[in-house]
Coordinates of C-alpha atoms in Angstrom, one line a residue:
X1 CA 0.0 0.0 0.0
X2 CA 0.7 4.0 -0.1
X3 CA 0.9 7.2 0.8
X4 CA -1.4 9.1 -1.0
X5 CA -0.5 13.0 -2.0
X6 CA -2.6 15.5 -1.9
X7 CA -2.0 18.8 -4.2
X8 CA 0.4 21.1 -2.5
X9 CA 2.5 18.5 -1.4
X10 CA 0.8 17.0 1.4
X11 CA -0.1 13.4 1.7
X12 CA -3.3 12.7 0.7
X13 CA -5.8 10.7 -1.2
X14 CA -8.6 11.9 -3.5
X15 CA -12.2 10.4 -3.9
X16 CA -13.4 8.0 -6.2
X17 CA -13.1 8.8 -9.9
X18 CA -15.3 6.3 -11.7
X19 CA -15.1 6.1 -15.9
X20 CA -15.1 3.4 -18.2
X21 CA -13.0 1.1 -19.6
X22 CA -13.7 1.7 -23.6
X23 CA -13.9 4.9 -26.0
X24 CA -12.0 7.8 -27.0
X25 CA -8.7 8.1 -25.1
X26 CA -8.2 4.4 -25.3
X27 CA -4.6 3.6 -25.7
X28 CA -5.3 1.9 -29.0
X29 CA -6.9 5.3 -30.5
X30 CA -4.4 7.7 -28.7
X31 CA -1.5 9.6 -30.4
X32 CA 1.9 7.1 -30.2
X33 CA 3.2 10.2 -27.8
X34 CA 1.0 9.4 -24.8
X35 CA 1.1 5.1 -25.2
X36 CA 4.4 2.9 -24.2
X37 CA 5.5 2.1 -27.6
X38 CA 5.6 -1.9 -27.7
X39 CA 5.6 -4.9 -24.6
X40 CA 9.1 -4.6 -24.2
X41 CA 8.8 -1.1 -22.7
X42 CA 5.9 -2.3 -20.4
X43 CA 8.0 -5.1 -19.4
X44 CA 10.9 -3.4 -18.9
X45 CA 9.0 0.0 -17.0
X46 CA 7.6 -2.4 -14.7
X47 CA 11.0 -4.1 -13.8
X48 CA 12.3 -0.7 -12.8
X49 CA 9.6 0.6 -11.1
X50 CA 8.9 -3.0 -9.1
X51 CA 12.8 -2.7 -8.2
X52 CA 12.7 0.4 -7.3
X53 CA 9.8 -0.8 -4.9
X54 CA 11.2 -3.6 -3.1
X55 CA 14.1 -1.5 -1.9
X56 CA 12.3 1.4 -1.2
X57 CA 8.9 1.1 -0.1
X58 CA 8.1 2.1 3.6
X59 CA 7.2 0.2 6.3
X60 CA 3.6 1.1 7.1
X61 CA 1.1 -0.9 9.7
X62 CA -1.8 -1.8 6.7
X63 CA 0.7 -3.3 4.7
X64 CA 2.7 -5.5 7.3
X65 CA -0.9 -6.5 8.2
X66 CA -1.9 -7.4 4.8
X67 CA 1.3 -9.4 3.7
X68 CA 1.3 -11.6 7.0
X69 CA -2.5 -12.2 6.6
X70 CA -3.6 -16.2 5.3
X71 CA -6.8 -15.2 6.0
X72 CA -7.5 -13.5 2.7
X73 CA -11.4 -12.2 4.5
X74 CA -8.8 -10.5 6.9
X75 CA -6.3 -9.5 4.1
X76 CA -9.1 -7.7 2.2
X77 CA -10.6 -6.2 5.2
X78 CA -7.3 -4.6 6.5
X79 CA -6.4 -3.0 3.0
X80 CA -10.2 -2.2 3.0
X81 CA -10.0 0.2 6.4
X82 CA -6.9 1.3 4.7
X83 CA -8.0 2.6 1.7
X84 CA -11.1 4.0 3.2
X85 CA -8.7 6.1 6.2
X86 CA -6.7 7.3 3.2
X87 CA -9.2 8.9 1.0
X88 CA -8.3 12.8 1.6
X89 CA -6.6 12.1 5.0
X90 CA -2.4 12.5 5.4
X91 CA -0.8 8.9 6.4
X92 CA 0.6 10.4 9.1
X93 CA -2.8 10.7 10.6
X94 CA -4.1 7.6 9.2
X95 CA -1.6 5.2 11.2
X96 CA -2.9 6.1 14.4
X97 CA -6.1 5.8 13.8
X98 CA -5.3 2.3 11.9
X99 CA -4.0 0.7 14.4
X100 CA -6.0 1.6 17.1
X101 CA -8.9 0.3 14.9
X102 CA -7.7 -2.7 14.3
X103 CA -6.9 -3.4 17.8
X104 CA -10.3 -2.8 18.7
X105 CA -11.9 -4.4 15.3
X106 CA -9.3 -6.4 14.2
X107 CA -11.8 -8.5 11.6
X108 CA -15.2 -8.0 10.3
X109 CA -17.5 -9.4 12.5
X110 CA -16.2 -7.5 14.8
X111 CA -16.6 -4.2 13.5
X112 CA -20.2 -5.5 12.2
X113 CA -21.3 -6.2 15.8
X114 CA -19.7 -1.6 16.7
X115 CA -22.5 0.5 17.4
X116 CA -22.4 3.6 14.7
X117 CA -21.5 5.3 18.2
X118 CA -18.6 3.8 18.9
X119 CA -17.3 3.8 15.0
X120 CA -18.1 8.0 15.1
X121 CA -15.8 8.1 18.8
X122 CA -13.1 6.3 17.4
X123 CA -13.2 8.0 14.2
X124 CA -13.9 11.9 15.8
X125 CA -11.0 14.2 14.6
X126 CA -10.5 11.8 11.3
X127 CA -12.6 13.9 9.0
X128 CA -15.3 12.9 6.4
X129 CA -17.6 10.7 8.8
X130 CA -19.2 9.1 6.5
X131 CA -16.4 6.6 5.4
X132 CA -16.6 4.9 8.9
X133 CA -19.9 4.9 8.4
X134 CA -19.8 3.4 5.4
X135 CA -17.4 0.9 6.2
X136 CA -19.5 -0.4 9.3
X137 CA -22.6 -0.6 6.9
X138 CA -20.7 -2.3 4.3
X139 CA -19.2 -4.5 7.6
X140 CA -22.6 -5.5 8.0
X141 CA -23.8 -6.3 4.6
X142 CA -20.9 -8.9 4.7
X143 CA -21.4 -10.7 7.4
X144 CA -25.8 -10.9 6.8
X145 CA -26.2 -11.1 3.0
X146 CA -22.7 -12.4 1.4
X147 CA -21.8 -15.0 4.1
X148 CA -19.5 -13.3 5.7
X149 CA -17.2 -13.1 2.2
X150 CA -15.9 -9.9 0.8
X151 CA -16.2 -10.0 -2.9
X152 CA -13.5 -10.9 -4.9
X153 CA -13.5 -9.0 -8.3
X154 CA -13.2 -5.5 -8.2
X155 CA -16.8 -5.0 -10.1
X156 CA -18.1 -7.3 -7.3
X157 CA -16.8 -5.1 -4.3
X158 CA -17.7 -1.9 -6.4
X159 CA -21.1 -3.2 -6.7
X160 CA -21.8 -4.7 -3.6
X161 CA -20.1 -2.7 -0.9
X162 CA -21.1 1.4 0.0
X163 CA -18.7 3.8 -0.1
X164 CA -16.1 1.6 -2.6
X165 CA -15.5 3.6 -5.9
X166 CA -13.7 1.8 -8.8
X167 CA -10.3 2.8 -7.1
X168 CA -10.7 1.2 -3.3
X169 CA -12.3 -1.7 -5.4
X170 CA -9.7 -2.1 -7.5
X171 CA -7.0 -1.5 -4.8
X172 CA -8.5 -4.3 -2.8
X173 CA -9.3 -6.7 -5.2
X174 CA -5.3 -6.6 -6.4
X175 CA -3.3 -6.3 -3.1
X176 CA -5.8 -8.8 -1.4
X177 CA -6.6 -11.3 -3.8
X178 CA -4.4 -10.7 -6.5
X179 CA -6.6 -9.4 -9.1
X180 CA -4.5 -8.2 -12.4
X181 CA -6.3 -4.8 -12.5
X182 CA -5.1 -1.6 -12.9
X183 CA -5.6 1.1 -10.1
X184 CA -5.8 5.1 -11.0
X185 CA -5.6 7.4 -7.7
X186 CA -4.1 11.1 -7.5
X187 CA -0.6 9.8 -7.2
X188 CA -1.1 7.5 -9.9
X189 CA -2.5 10.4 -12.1
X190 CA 0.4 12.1 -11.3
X191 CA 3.0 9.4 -12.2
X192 CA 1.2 8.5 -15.5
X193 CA 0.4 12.4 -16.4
X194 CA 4.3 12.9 -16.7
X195 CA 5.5 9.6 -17.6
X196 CA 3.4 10.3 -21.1
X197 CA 3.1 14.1 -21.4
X198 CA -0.6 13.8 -20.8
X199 CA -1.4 17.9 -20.1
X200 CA -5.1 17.9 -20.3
X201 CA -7.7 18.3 -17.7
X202 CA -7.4 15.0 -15.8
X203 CA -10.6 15.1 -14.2
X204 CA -11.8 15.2 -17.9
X205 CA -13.8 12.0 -18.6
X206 CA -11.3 11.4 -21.6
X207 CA -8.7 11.9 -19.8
X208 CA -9.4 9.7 -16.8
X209 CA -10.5 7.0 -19.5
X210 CA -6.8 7.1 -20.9
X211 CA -5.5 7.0 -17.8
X212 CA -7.1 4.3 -16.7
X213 CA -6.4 2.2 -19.9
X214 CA -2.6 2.9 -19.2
X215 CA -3.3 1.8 -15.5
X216 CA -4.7 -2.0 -16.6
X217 CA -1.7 -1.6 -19.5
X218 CA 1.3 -1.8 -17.3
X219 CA -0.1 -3.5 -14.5
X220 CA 2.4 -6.6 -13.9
X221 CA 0.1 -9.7 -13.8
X222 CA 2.9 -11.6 -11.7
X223 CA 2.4 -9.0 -8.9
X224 CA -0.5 -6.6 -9.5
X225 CA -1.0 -5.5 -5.7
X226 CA 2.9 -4.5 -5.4
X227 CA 2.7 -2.8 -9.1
X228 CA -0.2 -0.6 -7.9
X229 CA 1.5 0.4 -4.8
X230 CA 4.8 0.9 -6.2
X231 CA 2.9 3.2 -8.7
X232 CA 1.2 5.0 -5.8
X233 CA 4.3 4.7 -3.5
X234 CA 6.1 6.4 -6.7
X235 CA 3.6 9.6 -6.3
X236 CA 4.0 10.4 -2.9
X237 CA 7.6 9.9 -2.6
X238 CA 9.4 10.6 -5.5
X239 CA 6.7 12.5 -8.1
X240 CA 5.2 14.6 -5.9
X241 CA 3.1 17.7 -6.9
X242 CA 6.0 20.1 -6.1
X243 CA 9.5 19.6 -6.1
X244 CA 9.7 16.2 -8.0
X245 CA 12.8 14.2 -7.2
X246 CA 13.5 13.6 -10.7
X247 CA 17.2 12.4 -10.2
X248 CA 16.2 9.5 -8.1
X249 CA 13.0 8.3 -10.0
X250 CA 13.4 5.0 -11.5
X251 CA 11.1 5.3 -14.5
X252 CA 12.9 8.6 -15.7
X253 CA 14.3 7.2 -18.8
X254 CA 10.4 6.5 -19.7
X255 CA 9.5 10.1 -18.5
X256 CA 8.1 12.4 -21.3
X257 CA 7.7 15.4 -19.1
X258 CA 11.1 14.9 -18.4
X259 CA 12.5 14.6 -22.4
X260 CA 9.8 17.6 -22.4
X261 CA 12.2 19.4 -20.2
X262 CA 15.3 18.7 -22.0
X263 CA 14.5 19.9 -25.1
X264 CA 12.9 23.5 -23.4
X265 CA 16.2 23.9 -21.6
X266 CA 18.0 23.4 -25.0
X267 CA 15.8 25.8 -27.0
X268 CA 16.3 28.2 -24.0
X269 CA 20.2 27.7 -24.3
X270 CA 19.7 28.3 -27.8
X271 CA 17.6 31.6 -27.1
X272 CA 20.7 32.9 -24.9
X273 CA 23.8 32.4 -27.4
X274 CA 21.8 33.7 -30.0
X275 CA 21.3 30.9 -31.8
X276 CA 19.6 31.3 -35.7
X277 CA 17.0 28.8 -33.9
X278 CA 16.5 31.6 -31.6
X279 CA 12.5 31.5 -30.7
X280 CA 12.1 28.0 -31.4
X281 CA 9.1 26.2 -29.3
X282 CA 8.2 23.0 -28.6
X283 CA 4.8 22.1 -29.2
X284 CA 1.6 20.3 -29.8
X285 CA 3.5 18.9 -33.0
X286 CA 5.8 16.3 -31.5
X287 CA 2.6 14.4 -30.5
X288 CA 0.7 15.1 -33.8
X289 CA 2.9 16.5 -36.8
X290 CA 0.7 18.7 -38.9
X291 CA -2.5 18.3 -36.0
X292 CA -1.4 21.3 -34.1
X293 CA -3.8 22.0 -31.4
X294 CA -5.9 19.2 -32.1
X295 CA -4.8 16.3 -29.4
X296 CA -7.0 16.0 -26.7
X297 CA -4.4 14.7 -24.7
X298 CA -2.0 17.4 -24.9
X299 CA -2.1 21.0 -22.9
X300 CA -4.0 23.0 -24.4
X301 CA -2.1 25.4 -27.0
X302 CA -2.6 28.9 -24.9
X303 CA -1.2 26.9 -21.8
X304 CA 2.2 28.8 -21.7
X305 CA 5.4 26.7 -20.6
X306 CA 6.7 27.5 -16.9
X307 CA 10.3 26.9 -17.0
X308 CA 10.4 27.0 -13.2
X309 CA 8.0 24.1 -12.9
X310 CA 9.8 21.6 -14.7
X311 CA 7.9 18.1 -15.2
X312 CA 5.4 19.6 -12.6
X313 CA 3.8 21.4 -15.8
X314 CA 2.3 18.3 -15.9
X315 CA -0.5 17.3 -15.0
X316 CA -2.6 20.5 -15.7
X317 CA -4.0 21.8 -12.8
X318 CA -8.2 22.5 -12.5
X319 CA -9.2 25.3 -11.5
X320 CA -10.7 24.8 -7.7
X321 CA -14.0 25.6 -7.1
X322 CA -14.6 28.3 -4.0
X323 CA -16.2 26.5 -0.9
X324 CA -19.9 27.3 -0.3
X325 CA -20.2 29.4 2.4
X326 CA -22.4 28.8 5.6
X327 CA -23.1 29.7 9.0
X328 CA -24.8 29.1 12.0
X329 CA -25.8 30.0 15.4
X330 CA -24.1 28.1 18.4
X331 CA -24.5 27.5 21.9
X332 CA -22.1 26.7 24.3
X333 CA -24.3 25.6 27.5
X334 CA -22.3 24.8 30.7
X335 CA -24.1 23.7 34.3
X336 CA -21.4 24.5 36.8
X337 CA -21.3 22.4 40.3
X338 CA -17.7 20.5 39.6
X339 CA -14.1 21.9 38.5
X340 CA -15.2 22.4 34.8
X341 CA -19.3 21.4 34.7
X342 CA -21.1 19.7 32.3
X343 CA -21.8 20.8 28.6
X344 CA -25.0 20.3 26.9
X345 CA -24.4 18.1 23.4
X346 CA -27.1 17.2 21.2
X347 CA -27.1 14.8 18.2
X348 CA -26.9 15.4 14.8
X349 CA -29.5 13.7 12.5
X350 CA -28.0 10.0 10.8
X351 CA -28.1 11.6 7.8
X352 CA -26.1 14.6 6.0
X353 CA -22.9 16.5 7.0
X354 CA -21.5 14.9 10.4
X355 CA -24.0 12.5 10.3
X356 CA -24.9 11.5 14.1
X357 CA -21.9 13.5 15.7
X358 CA -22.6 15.3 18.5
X359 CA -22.6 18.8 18.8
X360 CA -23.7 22.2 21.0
X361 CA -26.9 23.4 20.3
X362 CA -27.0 25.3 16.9
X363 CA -29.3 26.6 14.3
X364 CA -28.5 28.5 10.9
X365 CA -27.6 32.0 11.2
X366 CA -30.7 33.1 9.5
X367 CA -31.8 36.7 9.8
X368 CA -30.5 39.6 11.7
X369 CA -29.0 39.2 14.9
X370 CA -31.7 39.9 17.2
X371 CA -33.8 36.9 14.8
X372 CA -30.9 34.5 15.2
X373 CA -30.8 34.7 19.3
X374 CA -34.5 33.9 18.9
X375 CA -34.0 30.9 16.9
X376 CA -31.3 29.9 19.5
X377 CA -33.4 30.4 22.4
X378 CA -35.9 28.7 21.0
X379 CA -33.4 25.8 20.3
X380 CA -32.1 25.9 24.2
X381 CA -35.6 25.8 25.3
X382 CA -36.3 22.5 22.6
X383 CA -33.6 20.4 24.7
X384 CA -33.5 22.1 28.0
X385 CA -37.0 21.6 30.3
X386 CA -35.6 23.9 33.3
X387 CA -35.9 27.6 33.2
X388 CA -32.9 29.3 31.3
X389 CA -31.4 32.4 32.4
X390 CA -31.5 33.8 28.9
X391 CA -30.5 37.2 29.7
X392 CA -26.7 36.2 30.5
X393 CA -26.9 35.0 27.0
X394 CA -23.3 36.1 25.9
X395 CA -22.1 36.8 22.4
X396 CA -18.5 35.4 22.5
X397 CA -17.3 36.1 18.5
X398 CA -16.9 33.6 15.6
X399 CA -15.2 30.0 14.4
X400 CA -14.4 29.3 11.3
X401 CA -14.0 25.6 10.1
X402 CA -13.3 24.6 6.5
X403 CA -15.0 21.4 5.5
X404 CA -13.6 20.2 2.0
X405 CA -16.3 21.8 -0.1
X406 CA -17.7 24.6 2.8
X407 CA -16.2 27.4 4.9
X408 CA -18.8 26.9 8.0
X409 CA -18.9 29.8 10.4
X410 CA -20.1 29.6 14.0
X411 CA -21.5 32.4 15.6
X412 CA -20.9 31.7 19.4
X413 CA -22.7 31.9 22.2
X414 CA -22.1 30.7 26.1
X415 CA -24.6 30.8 28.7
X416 CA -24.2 29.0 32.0
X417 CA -26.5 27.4 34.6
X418 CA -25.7 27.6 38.6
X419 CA -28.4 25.1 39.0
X420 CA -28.6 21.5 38.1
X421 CA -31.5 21.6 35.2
X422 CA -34.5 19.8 36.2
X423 CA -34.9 16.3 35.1
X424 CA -33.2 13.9 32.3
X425 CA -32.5 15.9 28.8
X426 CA -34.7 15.1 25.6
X427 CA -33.9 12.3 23.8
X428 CA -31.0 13.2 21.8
X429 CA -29.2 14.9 24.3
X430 CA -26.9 15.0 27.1
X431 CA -24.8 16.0 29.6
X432 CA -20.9 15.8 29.0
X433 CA -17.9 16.7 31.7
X434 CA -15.4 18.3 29.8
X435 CA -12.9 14.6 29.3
X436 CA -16.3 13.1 28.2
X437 CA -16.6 16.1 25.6
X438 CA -13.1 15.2 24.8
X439 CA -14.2 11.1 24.1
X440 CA -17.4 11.4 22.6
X441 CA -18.0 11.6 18.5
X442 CA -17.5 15.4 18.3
X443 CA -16.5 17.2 14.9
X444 CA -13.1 19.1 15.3
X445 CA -15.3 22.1 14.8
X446 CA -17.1 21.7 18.0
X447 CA -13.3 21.4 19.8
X448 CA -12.4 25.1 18.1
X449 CA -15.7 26.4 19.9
X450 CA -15.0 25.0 23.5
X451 CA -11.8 26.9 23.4
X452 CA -13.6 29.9 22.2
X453 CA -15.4 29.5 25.4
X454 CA -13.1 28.5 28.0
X455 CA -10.7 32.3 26.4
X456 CA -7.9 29.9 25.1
X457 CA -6.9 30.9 21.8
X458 CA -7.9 29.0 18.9
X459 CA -6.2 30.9 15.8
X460 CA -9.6 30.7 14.2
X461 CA -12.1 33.3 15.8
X462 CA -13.0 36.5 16.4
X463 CA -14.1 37.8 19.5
X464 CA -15.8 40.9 19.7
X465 CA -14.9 44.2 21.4
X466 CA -16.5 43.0 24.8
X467 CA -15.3 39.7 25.0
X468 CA -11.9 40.8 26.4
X469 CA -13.2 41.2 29.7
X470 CA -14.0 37.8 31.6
X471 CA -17.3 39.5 33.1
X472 CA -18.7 40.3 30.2
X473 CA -17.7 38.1 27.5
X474 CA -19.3 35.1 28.2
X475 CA -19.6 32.7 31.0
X476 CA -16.6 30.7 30.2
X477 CA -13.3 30.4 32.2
X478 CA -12.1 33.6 30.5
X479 CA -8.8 34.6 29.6
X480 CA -7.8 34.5 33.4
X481 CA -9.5 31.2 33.6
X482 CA -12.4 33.0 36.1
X483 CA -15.4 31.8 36.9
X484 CA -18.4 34.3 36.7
X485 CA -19.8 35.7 39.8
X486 CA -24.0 35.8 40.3
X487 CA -24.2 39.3 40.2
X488 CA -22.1 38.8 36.7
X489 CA -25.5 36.8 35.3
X490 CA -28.2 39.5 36.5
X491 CA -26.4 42.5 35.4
X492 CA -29.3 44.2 33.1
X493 CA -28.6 43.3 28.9
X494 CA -30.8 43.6 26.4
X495 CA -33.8 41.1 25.8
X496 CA -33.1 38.2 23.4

């Protein structure tokens, strides 16, 4: 297995990018340029790479599992949680939270017999809560339809199991069972972008068509699940978004990006003596003589050259799209009576963003001000039987959180109770102490809101004007860590 890359540098994976396997693109209809020219070239780029692999590749917890694994149920289900974890989440992250899943799930059955509660605690500050959701539900399925089998094929586990794209299936169905099928991820995009000069959109559906056809190409059948790593390995090591480490890549000699390079430097060269050939580009027409322009697979002809970038001109990078922006109202409700009280949490609904997690009260920041601490009292009122001492209601500034496709912004609020609420919350609530905040399935958002609260700084709000003064910003600790005095709450404010 790998460590995925994610643009900018990082390690990362991306989501699932499915397309199929015939049409334009295809490496039978492509320009010669952007194919390996005959078997011997496969043969011999899969040599290097795998080579380059056994002495090379790092030593991470999924894939000691999976090569010391008979059981090939188990093997598949520990590159399963694998792939899953990496899917836009760093490795570095990701190994924690591996192992400390497989020590509390270490097969299937096991993690089909988790509540949703327990996947959603051991998962809280992973991101994208759906994947362990997924992977329970897909636990399940497994164990009560399929006889406790995890398909075999990749079309099977695409098929048959939620939340496994083409990729995961494919990257199960080789490293686990030995399928001889190719695998495309971001790295992989990456690696076979430059290797054959392919500077077109690669989120284009002919593009990821190509792409995948190279993929199932080169694939070696003797060892398909170590090809497919080595080709992801490859990405996050060595051909990496910025900074590629050219010198030590073992495919260079196949690299077009890099002969792509060569020849820009020598035209440049050329450009400084004064050379007669002074002006000469390289083009569209070394793929297509006399078709200038007119491959798909190349970058498009206004896309200039950077000769700072090197083979990272490849692949071309899309536009991003802006995150949607959104707000909402929060509460931070505390009940003193021990060192740091009891919060207030309330569920989430099972379905949509943060699915089940627990949060503070909130509503959307609909409105004017004075409409949104309605909405919000109304809320407290909702989950909270006992009167509320709504006046002490304190604004305490803002939290930003960036999801992958929303900037969410919290508008905070703390208000605190000096008597024990009467009776058990509403179903769908609770009272947390502050370590049991810090256990249960809360989104990292909620985390960034407590310290709000409690006057430690997050990096990520805005207080306002007032909140600088423990007595009147809010009934948190404060910035001197001071508990608010009586008087503090009755002191006159305006209505909510």
């Amino acid at each position: 297995m790998r460590k995925p890359q994610k643009a900018g540098g990082g390690s990362q994976r991306r989501g699932e990018q499915p397309s199929p396997d015939t049409g334009p693109g295809t490496p039978s209809q492509a320009s010669p340029y952007h194919l390996f020219s005959d078997a011997d070239e496969v043969t011999s780029f899969r040599a290097s790479l795998l080579s380059w692999y056994d002495r090379a590749k790092r030593d991470l917890p999924w894939r000691r599992r999976a090569a010391g694994e008979l059981d090939p149920d188990r093997r598949a289900y520990s590159v399963w949680v694998s792939e899953i974890m990496l899917q836009q989440t760093q490795v570095a992250t990701v190994t924690g939270y591996y192992t400390r899943w497989m020590q509390k799930w270490p097969a299937l059955q096991d993690l089909a017999g988790a509540s949703l509660e327990e996947v959603n605690q051991l998962w809280a500050g992973l991101g994208y809560y759906s994947r362990g959701r997924r992977l329970q539900e897909g636990a399940r399925k497994v164990m009560e339809e399929l006889g406790g089998h995890i398909p075999r094929t990749a079309d099977m586990l695409q098929k048959l199991l939620p939340g496994v794209g083409r990729y995961t299936a494919g990257a199960i169905a080789s490293i686990a069972f030995g399928q001889v099928t190719g695998v495309v991820d971001g790295n992989v995009t990456r690696v076979l972008c430059r290797v054959r000069a392919i500077g077109a959109d690669p989120g284009s559906p002919l593009v990821t068509q190509h792409l995948w056809s190279l993929a199932q190409q080169l694939v070696d059948p003797a060892r398909p699940g170590d090809f497919n790593q080595a080709a992801m390995e490859l990405g996050a090591t060595v051909c990496t978004p910025r900074g590629p480490l050219c010198p030590k890549c073992p495919v260079r000699g196949f690299c077009q990006a890099q002969k792509r390079v060569e020849k820009e430097q020598a035209v440049a060269s050329r450009r400084l003596l004064g050379s007669p050939e002074q002006g000469q580009t390289l083009d569209v027409e070394e793929c297509a003589p006399g078709r200038t322009g007119s491959c798909p697979l190349c970058p498009p002809p206004s896309e200039p050259w950077h000769q700072d970038l090197g083979v990272a001109n490849f692949p071309r990078q899309p536009a991003r799209k802006a995150p949607r922006e959104q707000r909402a109202v929060v509460c931070v409700l505390q009940q003193l009576g021990s060192e740091t009280g009891r919060f207030l949490l309330v569920q989430r609904p099972s379905s949509g963003l943060l699915a089940g997690l627990w949060e503070f009260p909130s509503v959307p920041a609909e409105g004017t001000e004075s409409v949104q601490r309605q909405a919000l009292v109304k809320a407290l009122r909702t989950w909270v039987s006992s009167p509320l001492p709504l006046r002490s209601l304190r604004y305490l500034g803002e939290v930003v959180h960036i999801f992958s496709h929303i900037r969410q912004t919290y508008v905070v609020y703390g208000l605190v109770l000096e008597e024990q609420p009467q009776g058990l919350p509403l179903s769908g609530a609770r009272w947390v102490s502050r370590a049991e905040f810090q256990a249960a399935a809360v989104p990292t958002a909620m985390k960034k809101v407590l310290q709000l609260f409690e006057g430690r700084p997050s990096g990520l709000g805005k207080a306002s004007k007032g909140s600088q003064d423990p007595a009147t910003s809010g009934p948190g600790l404060g910035r001197r860590r001071r508990q608010l005095t009586l008087s503090a709450f009755l002191k006159p404010t305006s209505a909510p």
